[in-house]
Amino acid sequence: MTSSGRGPVFVFPGQGSQWAGMASGLYGSSPAFREALDACAAALDPLTGWSLVDLLTGDDDGWMGRVDMVQPALFAVMTSLARLWISAGVQPAAVIGHSQGEVAAAHIAGILSLDDAARIVTVRSTAMRRLSGHGGMATVSRSADWVEEHAGDRITVAAHNSPPRRSSAAHPRRWTNSPPSGPRQEFAYGESTWTTPPTPPGRRPPRPHHHRAHRDHPAARRHPDDLHRHR
């Protein structure tokens, strides 16, 4: 991080950017990237039980549908890319991230050690795999206030995704895309409520989403215990 607070910002994404062999080129051509990825492998491999370097430099794409492999792999690639930029003299003034990108940002900022970041990413992604199929999420083109008013006690607003369309005294600024999430079975009622007119176009029906399973599920309650046990 720069002392002036002015300069480039490193943005670390969530999952979805993975592809087979995504680290093979840089791992073979860039010593700085290879050193950083090897360090990630040393921290992650004992926790995951599989070879990070083999996964990221091979042609097999079978891992790309498994969140417990995708997220550690992407964490390792994005932190290694950050180390590559820093080795070239590009020092970030700030860092920001989403999902496992938040963990990568915290590590690059010096808040988390590599070992602690690896533990968090591994335990978190393993918990997500356990929770897969138990949660649901919908895209609703409504304000967060509207969603909260029409949702049950076990459904919550998961995010504020899009900015308000207009702002005036008559139309206060409100986020107009507020996806709700909760137990999958709760969406049977919600879908009929949220998809009736006059909900604006662009909606999608609720879908299973492992990121947002309800916090009352036993696997969600084990998550903090798993992190504590890894310390």
Coordinates of C-alpha atoms in Angstrom, one line a residue:
M1 CA 0.0 0.0 0.0
T2 CA 1.3 3.5 -0.9
S3 CA 1.7 6.0 1.9
S4 CA 0.2 8.8 -0.2
G5 CA -3.1 7.1 -0.8
R6 CA -2.9 7.9 -4.5
G7 CA -2.1 5.4 -7.2
P8 CA -3.5 2.1 -8.7
V9 CA -6.2 0.1 -7.0
F10 CA -6.0 -3.7 -7.1
V11 CA -9.5 -5.2 -7.5
F12 CA -9.9 -8.9 -6.7
P13 CA -13.0 -10.6 -8.1
G14 CA -15.2 -13.5 -7.0
Q15 CA -15.4 -16.7 -8.8
G16 CA -16.4 -17.1 -12.5
S17 CA -13.0 -16.1 -14.1
Q18 CA -11.5 -19.6 -14.0
W19 CA -10.4 -21.7 -16.9
A20 CA -8.4 -24.8 -17.4
G21 CA -4.6 -24.2 -17.4
M22 CA -5.1 -20.6 -16.4
A23 CA -1.7 -20.4 -14.6
S24 CA 0.4 -22.5 -17.0
G25 CA 1.8 -19.6 -19.1
L26 CA 2.9 -17.3 -16.3
Y27 CA 4.1 -20.2 -14.1
G28 CA 6.5 -21.2 -16.9
S29 CA 7.6 -17.7 -17.9
S30 CA 7.5 -15.5 -14.8
P31 CA 9.8 -16.2 -11.8
A32 CA 7.9 -13.8 -9.6
F33 CA 4.6 -15.4 -10.4
R34 CA 6.0 -18.9 -10.0
E35 CA 7.5 -18.1 -6.6
A36 CA 4.2 -16.6 -5.4
L37 CA 2.1 -19.5 -6.7
D38 CA 4.6 -22.0 -5.1
A39 CA 4.1 -20.2 -1.8
C40 CA 0.3 -20.4 -2.1
A41 CA 0.7 -24.1 -2.9
A42 CA 2.8 -24.7 0.2
A43 CA 0.0 -23.0 2.3
L44 CA -3.0 -24.6 0.5
D45 CA -2.0 -28.1 -0.4
P46 CA -1.9 -29.5 3.1
L47 CA -5.4 -28.1 3.7
T48 CA -7.0 -29.1 0.5
G49 CA -5.4 -32.5 -0.1
W50 CA -4.7 -31.8 -3.8
S51 CA -1.9 -30.1 -5.8
L52 CA -2.6 -26.5 -6.6
V53 CA 0.2 -26.2 -9.2
D54 CA -1.0 -29.4 -11.0
L55 CA -4.5 -28.1 -11.1
L56 CA -3.6 -24.7 -12.4
T57 CA -1.1 -25.8 -15.0
G58 CA -2.9 -28.9 -16.3
D59 CA -5.5 -29.2 -19.1
D60 CA -8.2 -31.0 -17.0
D61 CA -11.3 -28.8 -16.4
G62 CA -13.1 -31.1 -14.1
W63 CA -12.4 -28.9 -11.1
M64 CA -14.1 -25.8 -12.5
G65 CA -17.5 -26.9 -11.2
R66 CA -16.3 -27.5 -7.6
V67 CA -16.4 -24.4 -5.4
D68 CA -14.0 -26.0 -2.9
M69 CA -11.4 -26.2 -5.7
V70 CA -12.3 -23.1 -7.7
Q71 CA -12.0 -20.6 -4.8
P72 CA -8.6 -21.7 -3.5
A73 CA -7.3 -21.8 -7.0
L74 CA -8.6 -18.3 -7.9
F75 CA -7.3 -17.0 -4.6
A76 CA -3.9 -18.3 -5.4
V77 CA -3.9 -16.9 -9.0
M78 CA -5.1 -13.4 -8.0
T79 CA -2.6 -13.1 -5.1
S80 CA 0.2 -14.4 -7.4
L81 CA -0.8 -11.8 -10.1
A82 CA -0.7 -9.1 -7.4
R83 CA 2.8 -10.2 -6.4
L84 CA 3.9 -10.1 -10.0
W85 CA 2.6 -6.5 -10.5
I86 CA 4.3 -5.5 -7.2
S87 CA 7.6 -7.0 -8.3
A88 CA 7.4 -4.9 -11.4
G89 CA 7.1 -1.7 -9.3
V90 CA 3.3 -1.3 -9.4
Q91 CA 2.4 -0.7 -5.8
P92 CA -1.3 -0.5 -5.0
A93 CA -2.7 2.6 -3.2
A94 CA -5.7 0.5 -2.2
V95 CA -7.1 -3.0 -2.5
I96 CA -10.7 -4.2 -2.7
G97 CA -12.3 -7.6 -3.3
H98 CA -15.4 -9.7 -3.5
S99 CA -16.0 -13.2 -2.1
Q100 CA -12.6 -15.0 -1.9
G101 CA -11.2 -11.8 -3.5
E102 CA -11.8 -10.1 -0.1
V103 CA -9.5 -12.6 1.5
A104 CA -6.9 -12.0 -1.3
A105 CA -7.2 -8.2 -0.7
A106 CA -6.7 -8.6 3.0
H107 CA -3.6 -10.7 2.4
I108 CA -2.0 -8.3 -0.1
A109 CA -2.8 -5.4 2.3
G110 CA -0.9 -7.2 5.1
I111 CA -3.9 -7.8 7.2
L112 CA -3.8 -11.6 6.9
S113 CA -0.8 -13.8 6.6
L114 CA -0.7 -16.3 3.7
D115 CA -1.3 -19.2 6.1
D116 CA -4.3 -17.5 7.7
A117 CA -5.7 -16.5 4.3
A118 CA -5.3 -20.0 3.0
R119 CA -7.2 -21.4 6.0
I120 CA -10.1 -19.0 5.5
V121 CA -10.4 -19.7 1.8
T122 CA -10.2 -23.4 2.3
V123 CA -12.7 -23.6 5.2
R124 CA -15.1 -21.2 3.5
S125 CA -15.2 -22.9 0.2
T126 CA -15.6 -26.3 1.8
A127 CA -18.5 -25.0 3.8
M128 CA -20.1 -23.6 0.6
R129 CA -19.9 -27.1 -1.0
R130 CA -21.6 -28.6 2.0
L131 CA -24.4 -25.9 1.8
S132 CA -24.9 -26.3 -2.0
G133 CA -28.5 -27.0 -2.9
H134 CA -29.9 -25.8 0.5
G135 CA -30.1 -22.1 -0.3
G136 CA -31.9 -20.1 -2.9
M137 CA -31.5 -16.6 -4.5
A138 CA -33.6 -14.5 -6.8
T139 CA -33.0 -11.4 -8.9
V140 CA -35.7 -8.9 -8.0
S141 CA -35.9 -5.4 -9.6
R142 CA -37.2 -3.8 -6.5
S143 CA -35.8 -1.7 -3.6
A144 CA -34.4 -3.4 -0.5
D145 CA -37.3 -2.0 1.5
W146 CA -39.8 -3.6 -0.8
V147 CA -38.1 -7.0 -0.7
E148 CA -37.8 -6.9 3.1
E149 CA -41.5 -6.0 3.4
H150 CA -42.6 -8.9 1.2
A151 CA -40.1 -11.5 2.3
G152 CA -40.7 -13.9 5.2
D153 CA -38.6 -14.1 8.4
R154 CA -36.2 -16.6 6.8
I155 CA -35.4 -14.6 3.7
T156 CA -33.0 -11.7 3.7
V157 CA -31.6 -9.1 1.2
A158 CA -28.4 -10.6 0.1
A159 CA -26.9 -7.6 -1.8
H160 CA -27.6 -4.2 -3.3
N161 CA -26.6 -4.8 -6.9
S162 CA -27.6 -1.8 -9.0
P163 CA -27.7 2.0 -8.4
P164 CA -31.0 3.9 -8.3
R165 CA -32.5 5.0 -11.6
R166 CA -33.5 8.5 -10.6
S167 CA -33.3 10.8 -7.6
S168 CA -35.7 13.6 -6.6
A169 CA -37.7 14.7 -3.7
A170 CA -40.6 12.6 -4.9
H171 CA -38.4 9.6 -5.8
P172 CA -35.6 9.2 -3.1
R173 CA -32.5 7.3 -4.0
R174 CA -33.0 3.6 -3.6
W175 CA -31.2 0.6 -4.9
T176 CA -33.4 -1.0 -7.5
N177 CA -31.9 -4.5 -7.7
S178 CA -32.0 -6.3 -4.4
P179 CA -31.6 -10.1 -4.6
P180 CA -33.1 -12.0 -1.7
S181 CA -31.7 -15.2 -0.3
G182 CA -32.7 -17.9 2.1
P183 CA -33.7 -21.6 2.4
R184 CA -34.5 -23.0 -1.0
Q185 CA -38.0 -24.2 0.0
E186 CA -39.0 -20.6 1.1
F187 CA -38.8 -19.5 -2.6
A188 CA -42.0 -21.4 -3.6
Y189 CA -44.1 -18.6 -2.1
G190 CA -41.6 -15.9 -2.9
E191 CA -41.5 -16.6 -6.6
S192 CA -45.2 -16.1 -7.0
T193 CA -45.1 -12.9 -5.1
W194 CA -42.0 -11.3 -6.7
T195 CA -42.8 -12.2 -10.3
T196 CA -46.3 -10.9 -10.5
P197 CA -46.9 -7.5 -12.2
P198 CA -45.8 -4.7 -11.8
T199 CA -42.3 -6.1 -11.1
P200 CA -40.1 -4.5 -13.8
P201 CA -38.6 -6.6 -16.6
G202 CA -35.3 -8.3 -16.2
R203 CA -36.2 -10.5 -13.3
R204 CA -35.1 -14.1 -13.1
P205 CA -36.8 -16.9 -11.1
P206 CA -35.2 -18.0 -7.8
R207 CA -32.3 -20.4 -8.3
P208 CA -30.2 -22.6 -6.0
H209 CA -27.1 -20.7 -4.9
H210 CA -24.6 -22.2 -2.5
H211 CA -23.2 -18.8 -1.5
R212 CA -26.4 -17.9 0.4
A213 CA -27.7 -20.9 2.2
H214 CA -29.5 -19.9 5.4
R215 CA -27.3 -19.4 8.5
D216 CA -29.5 -21.8 10.5
H217 CA -28.2 -24.8 8.5
P218 CA -25.9 -27.0 10.5
A219 CA -23.1 -26.7 7.9
A220 CA -23.2 -22.9 8.3
R221 CA -23.0 -23.2 12.1
R222 CA -19.9 -25.4 11.8
H223 CA -18.1 -22.8 9.7
P224 CA -16.7 -20.7 12.7
D225 CA -15.8 -23.8 14.6
D226 CA -13.8 -25.1 11.6
L227 CA -11.9 -21.9 11.4
H228 CA -11.2 -21.9 15.1
R229 CA -9.9 -25.5 14.9
H230 CA -7.5 -24.6 12.1
R231 CA -5.8 -21.9 14.1

